[in-house]
Short mmCIF file of C-alpha atoms in Angstrom, two decimals:
data_model
loop_
_atom_site.label_atom_id
_atom_site.label_comp_id
_atom_site.label_asym_id
_atom_site.label_seq_id
_atom_site.Cartn_x
_atom_site.Cartn_y
_atom_site.Cartn_z
CA MET W 1 98.19 70.28 65.41
CA ASP W 2 98.40 68.55 68.81
CA LYS W 3 95.03 69.46 70.62
CA GLY W 4 97.10 69.14 74.22
CA PHE W 5 98.97 71.74 72.81
CA LEU W 6 96.43 73.85 71.84
CA ARG W 7 94.84 74.01 75.11
CA ARG W 8 98.26 74.66 76.61
CA LEU W 9 98.52 77.54 74.34
CA LEU W 10 95.03 79.05 75.13
CA PHE W 11 95.60 78.77 78.89
CA PHE W 12 99.20 80.82 78.45
CA VAL W 13 97.25 83.58 76.33
CA THR W 14 94.37 83.74 79.11
CA LEU W 15 97.16 83.90 81.55
CA VAL W 16 99.01 86.78 80.24
CA ILE W 17 95.77 89.00 79.16
CA THR W 18 95.08 88.58 83.05
CA LEU W 19 98.00 89.54 84.42
CA VAL W 20 98.34 92.39 82.11
CA GLY W 21 94.73 93.47 83.02
CA THR W 22 95.72 93.21 86.53
CA HIS W 23 98.97 95.30 86.22
CA LYS W 24 96.74 97.88 84.56
CA THR W 25 94.27 97.63 87.46
CA LEU W 26 96.89 98.04 89.99
CA ALA W 27 98.70 101.20 88.18
CA GLU W 28 94.72 102.83 87.74
CA VAL W 29 94.31 102.26 91.39
CA SER W 30 97.81 103.36 92.46
CA ALA W 31 97.33 106.71 90.21
CA GLN W 32 93.92 107.47 91.80
CA ASN W 33 95.02 107.11 95.50
CA ASN W 34 98.44 108.73 95.07
CA SER W 35 97.16 112.21 95.75
CA VAL W 36 95.58 110.99 98.89
CA ARG W 37 98.51 109.32 99.97
CA GLU W 38 100.45 112.37 99.24
CA PHE W 39 98.27 115.27 100.94
CA ALA W 40 96.66 113.36 103.75
CA SER W 41 99.62 111.67 104.84
CA GLN W 42 100.41 112.00 108.72
CA LYS W 43 104.33 111.22 108.11
CA ARG W 44 106.86 113.55 109.37
CA LEU W 45 109.82 113.47 106.36
CA PRO W 46 113.40 112.59 107.88
CA GLY W 47 114.68 116.03 109.82
CA GLU W 48 111.12 117.79 109.52
CA SER W 49 109.64 119.29 112.43
CA TRP W 50 105.89 118.98 112.81
CA GLN W 51 105.38 122.66 112.16
CA GLN W 52 107.32 121.83 108.39
CA ALA W 53 104.88 118.98 108.08
CA ARG W 54 101.90 121.05 108.83
CA GLU W 55 103.00 123.74 106.45
CA ARG W 56 103.86 121.09 103.62
CA PHE W 57 100.23 119.53 103.87
CA TYR W 58 98.42 122.93 103.31
CA GLN W 59 100.85 123.83 100.56
CA GLN W 60 100.17 120.70 98.70
CA TRP W 61 96.69 121.02 99.18
CA ASP W 62 96.35 124.72 97.81
CA ARG W 63 98.31 123.47 94.54
CA GLN W 64 96.32 120.73 93.78
CA PHE W 65 92.95 121.72 95.20
CA PRO W 66 92.65 125.16 95.98
CA MET W 67 90.85 126.03 99.08
CA ALA W 68 89.28 122.86 99.36
CA TRP W 69 90.43 122.47 102.84
CA SER W 70 87.97 123.84 105.45
CA ARG W 71 88.41 127.07 107.42
CA ASP W 72 86.85 125.06 110.57
CA ASN W 73 89.09 122.22 109.76
CA ALA W 74 90.16 119.31 112.47
CA GLU W 75 93.38 121.14 112.94
CA SER W 76 92.50 124.99 113.28
CA VAL W 77 89.86 123.75 115.89
CA ALA W 78 92.14 122.00 118.16
CA VAL W 79 93.02 122.83 121.89
CA PRO W 80 95.27 121.62 124.53
CA PHE W 81 94.18 118.05 126.24
CA SER W 82 92.67 119.97 129.41
CA GLN W 83 90.30 122.08 127.05
CA LEU W 84 88.75 119.01 125.33
CA ASN W 85 85.11 118.86 125.64
CA HIS W 86 84.89 115.13 126.37
CA ASN W 87 81.05 115.34 126.49
CA LYS W 88 81.36 115.73 122.78
CA VAL W 89 81.92 112.04 122.04
CA VAL W 90 79.21 109.42 121.39
CA THR W 91 78.41 107.26 124.24
CA TRP W 92 77.63 103.63 123.84
CA GLY W 93 75.93 101.55 126.42
CA SER W 94 78.32 99.20 127.70
CA GLU W 95 82.13 97.89 128.32
CA ASP W 96 80.59 94.80 126.93
CA GLU W 97 79.86 96.56 123.73
CA LEU W 98 83.26 98.34 123.87
CA LEU W 99 85.16 95.33 123.62
CA THR W 100 83.18 93.43 121.22
CA GLY W 101 83.45 96.19 118.92
CA PHE W 102 86.88 97.02 119.20
CA PHE W 103 88.00 92.99 118.64
CA GLN W 104 85.40 92.74 115.79
CA VAL W 105 86.99 95.87 113.80
CA ARG W 106 90.18 94.45 114.54
CA ASP W 107 90.15 91.32 113.34
CA GLN W 108 88.05 91.65 110.64
CA ARG W 109 89.19 90.22 107.31
CA ASP W 110 87.30 91.54 104.21
CA LEU W 111 89.94 93.54 101.90
CA ASP W 112 90.58 91.96 98.88
CA ASP W 113 94.61 92.07 98.27
CA PRO W 114 95.26 93.09 94.54
CA LEU W 115 98.45 91.01 94.64
CA GLN W 116 96.94 87.82 96.66
CA ALA W 117 92.97 88.05 95.50
CA PRO W 118 90.75 86.29 95.52
CA ILE W 119 92.21 83.78 97.74
CA PHE W 120 93.86 86.13 100.75
CA LYS W 121 91.62 88.40 102.76
CA ARG W 122 93.67 91.04 104.96
CA ARG W 123 92.56 93.47 107.85
CA LEU W 124 93.26 96.94 108.02
CA THR W 125 96.89 97.69 108.11
CA TRP W 126 97.63 97.58 111.95
CA LEU W 127 101.04 96.51 110.73
CA TYR W 128 102.01 99.39 108.96
CA PRO W 129 101.68 102.32 111.38
CA ASP W 130 103.75 104.63 109.52
CA ASP W 131 100.94 105.70 107.57
CA GLY W 132 97.17 105.86 106.60
CA CYS W 133 95.82 106.47 110.08
CA TYR W 134 93.02 108.56 108.27
CA ALA W 135 91.97 105.73 106.31
CA ARG W 136 92.05 103.36 109.03
CA ALA W 137 89.60 105.13 111.01
CA ALA W 138 87.28 105.75 108.29
CA MET W 139 87.00 102.03 107.73
CA MET W 140 86.40 101.33 111.32
CA LYS W 141 83.73 103.99 111.03
CA LYS W 142 81.97 101.80 108.30
CA TYR W 143 82.98 98.35 109.99
CA LEU W 144 81.07 99.33 113.11
CA SER W 145 78.01 101.13 111.85
CA GLY W 146 77.65 98.20 109.35
CA ARG W 147 77.39 95.94 112.70
CA GLY W 148 74.75 98.28 114.18
CA TYR W 149 77.26 100.43 116.60
CA THR W 150 76.44 104.05 116.62
CA GLU W 151 79.19 105.92 114.34
CA PRO W 152 82.09 106.62 116.59
CA THR W 153 83.14 110.07 117.18
CA ARG W 154 86.76 111.05 115.59
CA ILE W 155 89.81 112.21 117.20
CA PHE W 156 92.34 114.27 116.31
CA ILE W 157 96.15 114.75 117.71
CA PHE W 158 98.76 117.33 116.56
CA GLY W 159 102.34 117.99 117.26
CA SER W 160 105.58 116.10 117.21
CA LEU W 161 104.53 112.86 117.71
CA GLU W 162 106.47 109.52 118.31
CA VAL W 163 105.08 106.33 118.81
CA GLN W 164 107.36 103.03 119.95
CA THR W 165 106.50 100.03 117.78
CA ASP W 166 107.77 96.66 117.02
CA ASN W 167 106.38 97.18 113.48
CA SER W 168 108.85 99.63 112.20
CA PRO W 169 112.57 98.73 111.30
CA SER W 170 113.62 101.67 113.62
CA GLY W 171 111.66 101.17 116.33
CA SER W 172 109.15 103.89 116.03
CA VAL W 173 107.29 106.22 113.63
CA THR W 174 106.82 109.86 113.57
CA TRP W 175 104.04 111.72 112.90
CA TRP W 176 102.86 115.24 112.85
CA TYR W 177 99.23 114.29 113.31
CA HIS W 178 97.60 111.03 114.20
CA THR W 179 93.39 109.92 113.91
CA ALA W 180 91.41 107.40 115.29
CA PRO W 181 87.69 106.42 116.39
CA VAL W 182 86.67 107.29 119.93
CA VAL W 183 83.42 106.40 122.43
CA ARG W 184 82.43 106.89 125.57
CA ILE W 185 81.23 104.62 128.18
CA GLY W 186 80.79 106.57 131.46
CA GLY W 187 82.76 109.01 132.13
CA GLN W 188 85.58 107.50 130.04
CA VAL W 189 86.70 107.95 126.31
CA TYR W 190 88.08 105.47 124.77
CA VAL W 191 90.37 105.39 121.59
CA PHE W 192 90.23 102.35 119.09
CA ASP W 193 93.56 101.98 117.50
CA PRO W 194 95.00 98.85 117.01
CA ALA W 195 98.02 100.09 115.25
CA ILE W 196 99.13 101.84 119.02
CA ASN W 197 97.68 99.24 120.97
CA PRO W 198 95.96 96.12 119.62
CA GLN W 199 94.77 94.65 122.97
CA GLY W 200 92.18 96.54 123.29
CA PRO W 201 90.25 100.14 123.45
CA THR W 202 92.94 102.91 125.11
CA PRO W 203 91.66 105.32 127.67
CA VAL W 204 92.35 108.74 125.90
CA ARG W 205 94.79 110.12 128.19
CA ASP W 206 96.74 107.12 127.79
CA TRP W 207 96.20 107.17 123.87
CA VAL W 208 97.70 110.78 123.88
CA MET W 209 100.93 109.79 126.23
CA ALA W 210 101.49 107.17 123.99
CA GLN W 211 102.45 109.74 121.11
CA THR W 212 104.28 112.29 123.33
CA SER W 213 106.38 112.91 126.50
CA ASP W 214 104.50 116.22 127.46
CA ILE W 215 100.77 116.42 127.27
CA ASP W 216 100.93 120.03 127.03
CA ASP W 217 102.93 120.05 123.62
CA VAL W 218 100.08 118.48 121.93
CA LYS W 219 96.57 119.73 120.61
CA LEU W 220 93.57 117.80 120.13
CA SER W 221 89.96 118.17 118.37
CA TYR W 222 86.89 115.73 118.54
CA CYS W 223 85.07 115.97 115.32
CA ALA W 224 82.37 114.24 113.41
CA PRO W 225 82.32 110.53 112.21
CA SER W 226 83.08 111.23 108.66
CA THR W 227 85.57 113.93 109.24
CA TYR W 228 88.87 112.53 106.91
CA HIS W 229 92.03 114.40 107.47
CA PRO W 230 93.13 117.51 109.02
CA GLY W 231 91.64 119.79 106.60
CA SER W 232 88.31 118.64 106.52
CA SER W 233 85.40 120.31 108.45
CA CYS W 234 85.41 119.03 112.17
CA ASP W 235 81.79 119.61 112.57
CA LYS W 236 80.21 119.23 109.08
CA PRO W 237 82.29 117.51 106.82
CA ALA W 238 80.92 116.50 103.27
CA GLU W 239 79.26 113.51 102.70
CA TYR W 240 81.61 112.37 100.32
CA GLU W 241 84.54 113.08 102.55
CA ASP W 242 85.95 109.59 103.65
CA ALA W 243 84.56 108.02 100.08
CA GLU W 244 88.04 107.42 98.84
CA ALA W 245 88.93 105.20 102.35
CA LEU W 246 88.56 101.66 101.07
CA SER W 247 90.30 101.88 97.70
CA THR W 248 93.04 104.29 99.75
CA MET W 249 93.43 101.47 102.66
CA LYS W 250 94.01 98.70 99.73
CA SER W 251 96.91 101.21 98.26
CA PHE W 252 98.57 100.54 101.67
CA LEU W 253 98.02 96.69 101.54
CA ARG W 254 101.45 96.26 99.61
CA TYR W 255 103.44 98.35 102.14
CA GLU W 256 102.29 96.61 104.99
CA TRP W 257 102.96 93.16 103.10
CA ASP W 258 106.41 94.44 102.60
CA ARG W 259 107.11 95.53 105.83
CA GLN W 260 106.46 92.29 107.26
CA ILE W 261 109.38 90.75 104.99
CA GLU W 262 111.35 93.73 106.04
CA LEU W 263 111.05 92.39 109.68
CA ASN W 264 112.02 88.96 108.78
CA ARG W 265 108.53 87.83 109.38
CA ASP W 266 106.11 85.56 106.97
CA PRO W 267 103.57 87.93 105.74
CA ALA W 268 101.01 85.01 104.89
CA GLN W 269 101.05 83.86 108.54
CA ILE W 270 101.43 87.46 110.53
CA LEU W 271 98.86 88.95 107.99
CA GLY W 272 96.72 85.96 107.93
CA GLU W 273 95.69 83.32 110.88
CA GLN W 274 98.67 84.26 113.11
CA PRO W 275 98.63 88.03 113.91
CA PRO W 276 100.93 89.28 116.83
CA TRP W 277 98.26 89.46 119.38
#
């Protein structure tokens, strides 16, 4: 038998085995993270009020993980903006530190895309604002602490939230809650949230007003760095609370890639070397 044919046959068999193994891995990853995406989702369904989305969240958690959410959770301790204790937010040293930290986490590309690996590294899913804020916030905390920064506090906001964005076909996304890291410089609290503002850290009041037309219609809480979702303990989250953030984040990479195609963008460019900032 021709040796060239044997080599081609061996290559083909190896390729098939690799692809089958890859699909199995993707299926396993999808199954593993399905519960996180479903139960911790910030999205409001079409026609759903934020109160209905909140009720859906707790009902789903009770069915799947009875009493797994904390009684002193991020949502239950939320207060109006005027009652927030900004002194609870961790203090960083300077504006230079603030800006450097923000741009480092915004631009960091180290996520292996299951469909593009190993040659194409991805950033966090800033260009898919629909969902996944809880995982993005946890990953930002990980990135910052890995670079030697003090771990940021976590802010949560609850209410009928809507954000105008070029990264949605409809021009906006709607949530029942949202979360991101925050730090304090002097008397000002800044939010790290490139999904809303990729240009730099956002003063907390401006961040709130990007999501609501009336600041009195929302409630907020400042929580521990590892508080993961609305049902997590605000001040004393479990050590493993945000351990799934990386695998959950990877499960959103395909959504972000497909979104760029939906918006008539070249995903390889905009998610690679030519981001829209």
